[in-house]
Coordinates of C-alpha atoms and ligand atoms in Angstrom, one line a residue:
X1 CA 97.1 97.6 128.1
X2 CA 96.5 99.8 125.0
X3 CA 99.6 101.1 123.3
X4 CA 99.9 104.9 123.4
X5 CA 101.2 107.3 120.8
X6 CA 102.2 110.9 121.4
X7 CA 103.0 113.1 118.4
X8 CA 104.0 116.7 118.4
X9 CA 104.5 119.5 115.9
X10 CA 106.5 122.6 116.5
X11 CA 104.4 125.4 117.9
X12 CA 104.1 128.1 115.3
X13 CA 105.2 131.7 115.6
X14 CA 102.2 133.7 116.2
X15 CA 103.4 136.8 114.4
X16 CA 103.5 135.1 111.1
X17 CA 100.5 133.8 109.1
X18 CA 100.0 130.1 108.4
X19 CA 101.4 129.1 105.0
X20 CA 101.8 125.7 103.4
X21 CA 105.2 125.2 104.9
X22 CA 103.8 125.4 108.3
X23 CA 100.7 123.4 107.4
X24 CA 103.1 120.6 106.1
X25 CA 104.4 119.5 109.5
X26 CA 100.9 119.6 110.9
X27 CA 99.4 117.5 108.1
X28 CA 102.1 114.9 108.6
X29 CA 101.4 114.8 112.3
X30 CA 97.7 114.5 111.6
X31 CA 98.1 111.6 109.2
X32 CA 100.2 109.8 111.9
X33 CA 97.7 110.6 114.6
X34 CA 94.8 109.3 112.5
X35 CA 96.8 106.2 111.6
X36 CA 97.7 105.3 115.2
X37 CA 94.1 106.0 116.3
X38 CA 93.0 103.6 113.5
X39 CA 95.3 101.0 114.9
X40 CA 93.5 101.4 118.2
X41 CA 96.3 103.2 120.0
X42 CA 95.7 105.8 122.7
X43 CA 96.8 108.8 120.8
X44 CA 97.7 112.4 121.8
X45 CA 98.5 115.0 119.1
X46 CA 99.8 118.3 120.3
X47 CA 100.2 121.5 118.3
X48 CA 99.8 125.2 119.0
X49 CA 101.3 128.7 118.9
X50 CA 104.6 130.2 120.1
X51 CA 103.6 133.6 121.4
X52 CA 106.3 135.4 123.3
X53 CA 109.3 137.5 122.1
X54 CA 110.3 140.9 121.0
X55 CA 108.8 140.6 117.5
X56 CA 105.3 140.3 118.9
X57 CA 105.9 143.2 121.3
X58 CA 107.1 145.4 118.4
X59 CA 104.1 144.6 116.3
X60 CA 101.7 145.3 119.1
X61 CA 103.4 148.6 119.7
X62 CA 103.1 149.6 116.1
X63 CA 99.5 148.7 116.1
X64 CA 98.9 150.5 119.4
X65 CA 97.5 147.4 121.1
X66 CA 98.6 145.1 123.9
X67 CA 100.7 142.1 122.8
X68 CA 98.1 139.6 124.0
X69 CA 95.7 141.1 121.5
X70 CA 98.0 140.4 118.6
X71 CA 98.5 136.8 120.0
X72 CA 94.8 136.2 120.4
X73 CA 94.0 137.3 116.9
X74 CA 96.9 135.4 115.2
X75 CA 96.7 132.3 117.2
X76 CA 93.0 132.1 116.4
X77 CA 94.0 132.3 112.7
X78 CA 96.2 129.2 113.0
X79 CA 93.5 127.3 114.8
X80 CA 91.0 128.3 112.2
X81 CA 93.3 127.2 109.3
X82 CA 94.1 123.9 111.1
X83 CA 90.4 123.2 111.8
X84 CA 89.6 123.9 108.2
X85 CA 92.3 121.4 107.2
X86 CA 90.7 118.6 109.3
X87 CA 93.7 118.6 111.7
X88 CA 92.6 116.4 114.6
X89 CA 94.8 117.8 117.3
X90 CA 94.0 116.8 120.9
X91 CA 95.3 120.0 122.3
X92 CA 96.2 123.3 120.8
X93 CA 98.6 124.9 123.3
X94 CA 99.4 128.6 123.5
X95 CA 102.5 129.7 125.4
X96 CA 100.6 132.7 126.8
X97 CA 98.5 130.3 128.9
X98 CA 99.1 130.9 132.6
X99 CA 99.6 127.2 133.2
X100 CA 102.3 127.0 130.6
X101 CA 104.1 130.1 132.1
X102 CA 104.1 128.4 135.5
X103 CA 105.8 125.3 133.9
X104 CA 108.5 127.5 132.4
X105 CA 109.1 129.1 135.8
X106 CA 109.3 125.7 137.4
X107 CA 111.8 124.5 134.8
X108 CA 114.0 127.5 135.5
X109 CA 113.8 127.0 139.2
X110 CA 114.7 123.4 139.0
X111 CA 117.7 124.1 136.8
X112 CA 118.8 126.8 139.3
X113 CA 118.4 124.4 142.2
X114 CA 120.5 121.9 140.4
X115 CA 123.2 124.6 140.0
X116 CA 122.9 124.5 136.3
X117 CA 122.3 128.2 135.9
X118 CA 124.7 131.2 136.5
X119 CA 124.8 134.9 135.7
X120 CA 127.0 136.3 133.0
X121 CA 127.3 138.6 130.0
X122 CA 126.3 137.7 126.6
X123 CA 127.7 139.3 123.5
X124 CA 126.7 138.2 120.1
X125 CA 125.1 138.7 116.7
X126 CA 121.3 138.6 117.0
X127 CA 118.8 138.2 114.2
X128 CA 115.6 139.8 115.4
X129 CA 113.5 137.9 112.8
X130 CA 114.8 134.5 114.0
X131 CA 114.9 135.7 117.6
X132 CA 118.3 134.0 118.0
X133 CA 122.0 134.6 118.1
X134 CA 124.2 133.4 115.3
X135 CA 127.9 132.5 115.5
X136 CA 129.8 134.3 112.7
X137 CA 130.3 131.0 111.0
X138 CA 126.6 130.4 110.7
X139 CA 126.0 133.6 108.8
X140 CA 126.1 133.8 105.0
X141 CA 128.1 136.8 103.9
X142 CA 127.6 138.3 107.3
X143 CA 123.8 138.0 106.9
X144 CA 121.1 135.7 108.4
X145 CA 120.9 132.6 106.3
X146 CA 117.1 132.5 106.7
X147 CA 116.2 136.2 106.3
X148 CA 119.1 137.7 104.4
X149 CA 119.2 140.6 106.9
X150 CA 122.2 141.8 108.9
X151 CA 122.1 140.7 112.5
X152 CA 122.7 143.3 115.3
X153 CA 125.5 143.2 117.8
X154 CA 124.0 142.7 121.3
X155 CA 125.5 142.6 124.7
X156 CA 123.6 142.1 127.8
X157 CA 123.5 140.7 131.3
X158 CA 121.7 137.4 131.4
X159 CA 121.5 134.0 132.9
X160 CA 123.3 131.0 131.4
X161 CA 122.3 127.4 131.3
X162 CA 125.3 125.0 131.5
X163 CA 124.6 123.4 128.2
X164 CA 128.3 122.6 127.7
X165 CA 128.0 119.9 130.3
X166 CA 125.7 117.9 128.1
X167 CA 127.9 117.5 125.0
X168 CA 129.3 114.1 126.0
X169 CA 126.0 112.6 127.2
X170 CA 124.3 113.8 123.9
X171 CA 127.0 112.2 121.8
X172 CA 126.6 108.9 123.7
X173 CA 122.8 109.0 123.4
X174 CA 123.0 109.6 119.6
X175 CA 125.6 106.8 119.3
X176 CA 123.6 104.3 121.4
X177 CA 120.5 104.7 119.3
X178 CA 118.4 105.0 122.4
X179 CA 117.4 108.3 121.1
X180 CA 116.6 108.3 117.4
X181 CA 117.1 111.2 115.0
X182 CA 115.9 110.8 111.5
X183 CA 116.5 110.9 108.6
X184 CA 120.1 109.7 108.8
X185 CA 121.4 112.8 107.1
X186 CA 120.0 114.9 110.0
X187 CA 121.5 112.6 112.6
X188 CA 124.9 112.9 110.9
X189 CA 124.5 116.7 110.9
X190 CA 123.9 116.7 114.7
X191 CA 126.7 114.3 115.4
X192 CA 129.0 116.4 113.2
X193 CA 128.1 119.5 115.0
X194 CA 128.6 117.9 118.5
X195 CA 131.9 116.4 117.5
X196 CA 133.4 119.4 115.8
X197 CA 132.7 122.2 118.2
X198 CA 132.7 122.9 121.9
X199 CA 129.2 123.3 123.1
X200 CA 128.8 126.8 124.5
X201 CA 126.6 127.6 127.5
X202 CA 123.3 128.9 126.5
X203 CA 121.9 132.3 127.4
X204 CA 118.4 131.5 128.7
X205 CA 117.2 135.0 129.7
X206 CA 116.8 138.4 128.1
X207 CA 116.8 141.8 129.7
X208 CA 115.3 143.7 126.8
X209 CA 112.5 141.5 125.9
X210 CA 109.5 142.4 128.0
X211 CA 106.9 140.1 126.4
X212 CA 107.8 136.8 128.0
X213 CA 107.8 134.6 131.1
X214 CA 109.6 136.4 134.0
X215 CA 112.7 134.8 135.5
X216 CA 111.2 133.7 138.9
X217 CA 114.2 135.1 141.0
X218 CA 114.9 138.2 138.8
X219 CA 111.9 140.0 137.4
X220 CA 114.0 142.3 135.3
X221 CA 114.6 139.4 132.9
X222 CA 112.4 137.1 130.8
X223 CA 113.0 133.6 129.7
X224 CA 114.6 133.0 126.3
X225 CA 111.8 132.2 123.9
X226 CA 113.2 128.8 122.9
X227 CA 113.3 127.6 126.5
X228 CA 109.8 128.8 126.8
X229 CA 108.6 127.3 123.6
X230 CA 110.3 123.9 124.0
X231 CA 108.6 123.4 127.4
X232 CA 105.2 123.3 125.6
X233 CA 105.8 119.6 124.8
X234 CA 105.6 119.0 128.6
X235 CA 103.0 121.6 129.6
X236 CA 100.8 120.5 126.7
X237 CA 100.2 117.1 128.3
X238 CA 99.4 118.7 131.6
X239 CA 102.8 118.5 133.4
X240 CA 102.9 120.9 136.3
X241 CA 106.7 121.3 136.5
X242 CA 107.2 118.9 139.5
X243 CA 110.0 116.4 139.1
X244 CA 108.0 113.5 137.8
X245 CA 106.0 113.6 134.6
X246 CA 102.8 111.7 135.5
X247 CA 101.1 111.8 132.1
X248 CA 100.8 108.4 130.5
X249 CA 101.6 110.0 127.2
X250 CA 105.2 111.0 128.0
X251 CA 107.6 110.5 126.2
X252 CA 106.5 111.4 122.6
X253 CA 106.9 108.5 120.2
X254 CA 107.8 111.1 117.5
X255 CA 108.4 114.8 117.4
X256 CA 108.1 116.3 113.9
X257 CA 110.1 119.4 113.0
X258 CA 111.5 121.2 110.0
X259 CA 115.2 120.9 109.5
X260 CA 115.8 124.6 110.3
X261 CA 115.1 124.0 113.9
X262 CA 117.1 120.8 114.3
X263 CA 119.7 122.2 116.7
X264 CA 117.0 123.5 119.1
X265 CA 115.3 120.1 119.2
X266 CA 118.5 118.0 118.8
X267 CA 120.7 119.8 121.3
X268 CA 119.0 122.3 123.6
X269 CA 115.8 120.2 124.1
X270 CA 117.4 116.9 125.0
X271 CA 120.0 118.7 127.2
X272 CA 117.2 120.4 129.1
X273 CA 115.4 117.1 129.6
X274 CA 118.6 115.4 130.8
X275 CA 119.1 118.3 133.2
X276 CA 115.6 117.9 134.5
X277 CA 116.0 114.2 134.8
X278 CA 113.1 113.5 132.4
X279 CA 113.0 110.7 129.8
X280 CA 113.8 111.7 126.3
X281 CA 111.4 111.5 123.3
X282 CA 111.8 108.3 121.3
X283 CA 112.3 109.9 118.0
X284 CA 113.0 113.2 116.4
X285 CA 112.2 113.5 112.7
X286 CA 113.3 116.6 110.7
X287 CA 111.6 117.0 107.4
X288 CA 112.8 119.2 104.5
X289 CA 111.4 122.4 103.0
X290 CA 108.9 123.3 100.4
X291 CA 110.8 125.3 98.0
X292 CA 109.8 127.5 95.1
X293 CA 112.3 127.5 92.3
X294 CA 114.8 126.1 94.8
X295 CA 114.3 128.7 97.5
X296 CA 112.7 128.1 100.9
X297 CA 109.2 129.4 101.1
X298 CA 109.0 132.2 103.6
X299 CA 107.4 135.5 104.2
X300 CA 110.6 137.5 103.8
X301 CA 111.1 136.0 100.4
X302 CA 107.5 136.8 99.4
X303 CA 107.0 133.4 97.7
X304 CA 104.4 131.9 100.0
X305 CA 101.6 129.7 98.9
X306 CA 98.4 130.2 100.9
X307 CA 96.9 126.9 102.3
X308 CA 93.5 128.4 102.4
X309 CA 93.5 129.5 98.8
X310 CA 94.9 126.1 97.7
X311 CA 92.2 124.4 99.8
X312 CA 89.6 126.3 97.9
X313 CA 91.0 125.2 94.6
X314 CA 91.6 121.5 95.3
X315 CA 89.4 120.8 98.3
X316 CA 90.9 120.2 101.7
X317 CA 91.4 116.5 101.5
X318 CA 93.1 116.5 98.1
X319 CA 95.3 119.3 99.3
X320 CA 96.5 117.2 102.3
X321 CA 97.2 114.3 99.9
X322 CA 99.0 116.4 97.4
X323 CA 101.2 118.3 99.9
X324 CA 102.3 115.4 102.0
X325 CA 103.1 113.1 99.1
X326 CA 104.6 115.2 96.4
X327 CA 108.2 114.5 97.5
X328 CA 109.8 112.1 100.1
X329 CA 109.3 113.3 103.7
X330 CA 112.8 114.3 104.9
X331 CA 113.9 115.7 101.6
X332 CA 113.4 119.2 100.1
X333 CA 111.0 119.5 97.2
X334 CA 109.9 122.1 94.8
X335 CA 106.2 122.9 94.6
X336 CA 104.2 124.8 92.1
X337 CA 100.5 125.1 91.6
X338 CA 100.8 123.6 88.1
X339 CA 102.6 120.4 89.5
X340 CA 99.7 120.1 92.1
X341 CA 97.2 120.3 89.3
X342 CA 99.0 117.6 87.4
X343 CA 99.1 115.2 90.4
X344 CA 95.5 116.0 91.3
X345 CA 94.3 115.1 87.8
X346 CA 96.3 112.0 87.3
X347 CA 96.2 110.5 90.8
X348 CA 92.8 111.6 92.1
X349 CA 90.5 112.6 89.3
X350 CA 91.6 110.1 86.6
X351 CA 93.0 107.6 89.0
X352 CA 91.1 106.8 92.2
X353 CA 88.0 108.9 91.4
X354 CA 87.5 107.3 88.0
X355 CA 87.9 103.8 89.4
X356 CA 85.3 104.5 92.1
X357 CA 82.8 105.8 89.6
X358 CA 83.2 102.9 87.3
X359 CA 82.9 100.3 90.0
X360 CA 79.9 101.8 91.7
X361 CA 78.1 102.3 88.3
X362 CA 78.7 98.6 87.5
X363 CA 77.5 97.5 90.9
X364 CA 74.3 99.6 90.5
X365 CA 73.6 98.1 87.0
X366 CA 72.3 94.9 88.5
X367 CA 70.3 94.4 91.6
X368 CA 72.5 91.8 93.3
X369 CA 73.8 91.0 96.7
X370 CA 77.5 91.6 96.5
X371 CA 79.7 89.5 98.7
X372 CA 82.8 87.5 98.0
X373 CA 81.7 83.9 98.1
X374 CA 84.5 82.4 96.1
X375 CA 87.9 83.1 97.2
X376 CA 90.3 84.5 94.6
X377 CA 93.8 84.0 95.9
X378 CA 95.4 86.6 93.6
X379 CA 93.1 89.3 94.9
X380 CA 93.4 88.4 98.5
X381 CA 97.2 88.3 98.2
X382 CA 97.3 91.7 96.5
X383 CA 95.2 93.2 99.3
X384 CA 97.2 91.6 102.1
X385 CA 100.5 92.6 100.5
X386 CA 99.4 96.2 99.9
X387 CA 98.4 96.5 103.6
X388 CA 101.8 95.2 104.7
X389 CA 103.7 97.6 102.5
X390 CA 101.4 100.5 103.4
X391 CA 101.8 99.9 107.1
X392 CA 105.5 99.6 106.9
X393 CA 105.8 102.8 105.0
X394 CA 103.6 104.8 107.3
X395 CA 105.3 103.5 110.4
X396 CA 108.5 104.8 108.8
X397 CA 106.9 108.2 108.0
X398 CA 107.3 107.5 104.3
X399 CA 104.1 109.1 103.2
X400 CA 104.9 109.2 99.5
X401 CA 105.6 105.5 99.4
X402 CA 102.4 104.8 101.3
X403 CA 100.5 106.8 98.8
X404 CA 102.2 104.9 95.9
X405 CA 101.0 101.6 97.4
X406 CA 97.4 103.0 97.4
X407 CA 97.8 104.1 93.8
X408 CA 99.2 100.7 92.9
X409 CA 96.2 98.9 94.4
X410 CA 93.9 101.2 92.4
X411 CA 95.9 100.4 89.3
X412 CA 95.5 96.7 90.0
X413 CA 91.7 97.1 90.2
X414 CA 91.8 99.0 86.8
X415 CA 93.7 96.1 85.2
X416 CA 91.2 93.6 86.7
X417 CA 88.3 95.5 85.1
X418 CA 90.1 95.6 81.7
X419 CA 90.8 91.9 81.9
X420 CA 87.4 90.8 83.0
X421 CA 85.3 93.3 81.0
X422 CA 82.3 92.9 83.3
X423 CA 80.0 94.6 80.8
X424 CA 80.4 91.6 78.5
X425 CA 79.4 89.1 81.2
X426 CA 75.9 87.7 81.0
X427 CA 76.0 85.1 83.9
X428 CA 74.8 86.8 87.1
X429 CA 76.8 84.7 89.4
X430 CA 80.0 85.5 87.6
X431 CA 79.1 89.2 87.4
X432 CA 78.4 89.2 91.1
X433 CA 81.7 87.7 91.8
X434 CA 83.8 90.1 89.8
X435 CA 82.0 93.2 91.1
X436 CA 82.2 91.9 94.7
X437 CA 86.0 91.7 94.3
X438 CA 86.2 95.2 93.0
X439 CA 84.0 96.5 95.8
X440 CA 86.2 94.8 98.4
X441 CA 89.3 96.3 96.9
X442 CA 87.7 99.7 97.1
X443 CA 86.7 99.1 100.8
X444 CA 90.4 98.4 101.7
X445 CA 91.5 101.3 99.5
X446 CA 89.2 103.6 101.5
X447 CA 90.8 102.6 104.8
X448 CA 94.2 103.3 103.4
X449 CA 93.1 106.6 102.1
X450 CA 91.5 107.6 105.4
X451 CA 94.5 109.1 107.3
X452 CA 95.3 111.2 104.3
X453 CA 91.7 112.2 103.2
X454 CA 89.3 111.4 106.1
X455 CA 86.2 113.0 104.6
X456 CA 86.6 111.4 101.2
X457 CA 87.0 108.0 102.8
X458 CA 83.8 108.4 104.7
X459 CA 82.0 109.4 101.4
X460 CA 83.2 106.2 99.8
X461 CA 81.9 104.1 102.8
X462 CA 78.6 105.9 102.5
X463 CA 78.3 105.0 98.8
X464 CA 79.2 101.4 99.6
X465 CA 76.4 101.4 102.2
X466 CA 78.7 100.3 105.0
X467 CA 79.6 103.6 106.7
X468 CA 78.2 102.9 110.2
X469 CA 79.5 99.3 110.3
X470 CA 83.0 100.3 109.2
X471 CA 83.2 103.0 111.8
X472 CA 82.6 100.5 114.6
X473 CA 85.3 98.1 113.5
X474 CA 88.9 97.8 114.7
X475 CA 91.6 97.9 112.0
X476 CA 92.2 94.1 112.5
X477 CA 88.5 93.6 111.8
X478 CA 88.5 95.9 108.8
X479 CA 91.5 94.2 107.2
X480 CA 89.7 90.9 107.0
X481 CA 88.8 90.0 103.5
X482 CA 85.4 89.0 102.2
X483 CA 83.4 89.5 105.3
X484 CA 81.3 92.4 104.1
X485 CA 78.0 92.3 102.3
X486 CA 77.5 95.2 99.9
X487 CA 73.8 95.2 99.5
X488 CA 73.0 98.9 99.9
X489 CA 75.1 100.7 97.3
X490 CA 74.2 104.1 96.2
X491 CA 75.4 106.5 93.6
X492 CA 78.8 108.1 94.5
X493 CA 79.3 111.9 94.3
X494 CA 82.0 113.1 92.1
X495 CA 84.8 113.1 94.7
X496 CA 87.5 114.6 92.6
X497 CA 86.0 116.8 89.9
X498 CA 88.4 117.3 87.0
X499 CA 90.2 120.7 87.2
Ligands
MSP501 N1 108.2 128.7 116.9 C1 109.2 127.9 116.4 C2 109.1 126.5 116.9 C3 109.1 126.3 118.3 S1 108.9 124.6 118.7 C4 109.3 124.5 120.3 C5 109.2 128.0 114.9 N2 108.1 128.3 114.3 S2 107.8 128.5 112.7 O1 106.4 128.9 112.7 O2 108.8 129.4 112.2 O3 108.0 127.2 112.0 C6 107.3 126.0 112.4 C7 107.6 124.9 111.5 O4 107.2 125.1 110.2 C8 109.1 124.4 111.5 O5 109.1 123.1 111.7 C9 109.5 124.9 110.2 O6 110.6 124.0 109.7 C10 108.3 124.7 109.3 N3 108.4 125.4 108.1 C11 108.4 126.7 107.9 N4 108.6 127.0 106.6 C12 108.8 125.9 105.9 C13 108.8 125.5 104.5 N5 108.9 126.4 103.6 N6 108.7 124.2 104.2 C14 108.4 123.2 105.1 N7 108.4 123.5 106.4 C15 108.8 124.8 106.9 O7 110.2 127.6 114.2

């Protein structure tokens, strides 16, 4: 049976515009999805928009329109940006879909039937921008750590989920390693939190939020947005809320999130799944933040970089490459347009782009049939070793290291050219052999580039005259060395014009 791979991103708040921070998680998920598809796995990639909550209702009221109109417009914007960035999601879910609402209602009913829900009163400090309560300890100088605004004191009747019951099972799960949280630092953060504090029960309904899924047994209340949002990972693969999850894709192999939403995905989400009797995702990976001069990029700080604008400057594929590999996935990293320019010029324009142009030009110089007919162990070993390293890095979500192996292979080819100086070679057989090796390196390089820059990889295959053949192959087939005849080479477009 084919292996399956299910990857998710968080669903994005519909009342904010997409920015490169939000594109980051999605690009990472897309690279993984493309990589697992390449490996021949049955892959499902879920993303979408998170559309309920008071903020949306407030905005709609200000604009004098219905909340759904705000949702439709802004959700379409996310979809448009993701489509323009070659994001190959299998499903784009919206929490305002009726089928999703039904799932949320089923989740609530099941929890109630299991006696895990009770009525009570909630008092707390609520940040409207985050749509969540904070404990006084979590605040910075009495203000929201993410928005710098003062939270409001709220008190309301609501329903509680017995989250406290799940503290011990969660600690056990984390310890056992059956449920993986990465990077290690984030796992420690979760463990530290679970060990140091009593887990309080969770308010899972709101009286004063009209824009949401109604509580099935009390229409005066709506479901807490996070319970609503987290359920998307199940409704997105077609779960109907019945006790069994029938989709072959469940559970996710990896759920990607930013570190700011670790507790929602590392505590509330697994506790809900345990309560529902549903298998847990295999891995939760929390990445770091894009920062600008050390500060998180966010609308309220007015330091947002626009993915669409950057896409116009660098091109979509290069932007994917630059964003995902400028610092290790999991850590924070400062970005600036000038740093992106530098990497673009050195890695893509002068690096890979220049190599491609040189090799294709040399191949076109003589009308020869290029196929490796003499095995060169050093080159074969280099290609094989690069594949091994590349795969191991990608499987561990180390995008930057995977990129570096690609650049290293390109550097190896550059050195090979300098050493052999093909332009000095008169003997046709010898010339053919050297160029064949270079073309073969480029073919492998293109496959490695593919998950990062799919359109550029296709361009390279076209120029090598092997596009349709390569598309039909499995990765095992593509990775074989020396089986391809390059006899239909054409001029390559300038893939990475100097900026
Ligand atoms: N709607 C919730 C998620 C619900 S999932 C059941 C949400 N949405 S969000 O739009 O605010 O954020 C979505 C993702 O974008 C999060 O993983 C968040 O960490 C990520 N990013 C937002 N700003 C970011 C940066 N500046 N840098 C990197 N990623 C950041 O949270």
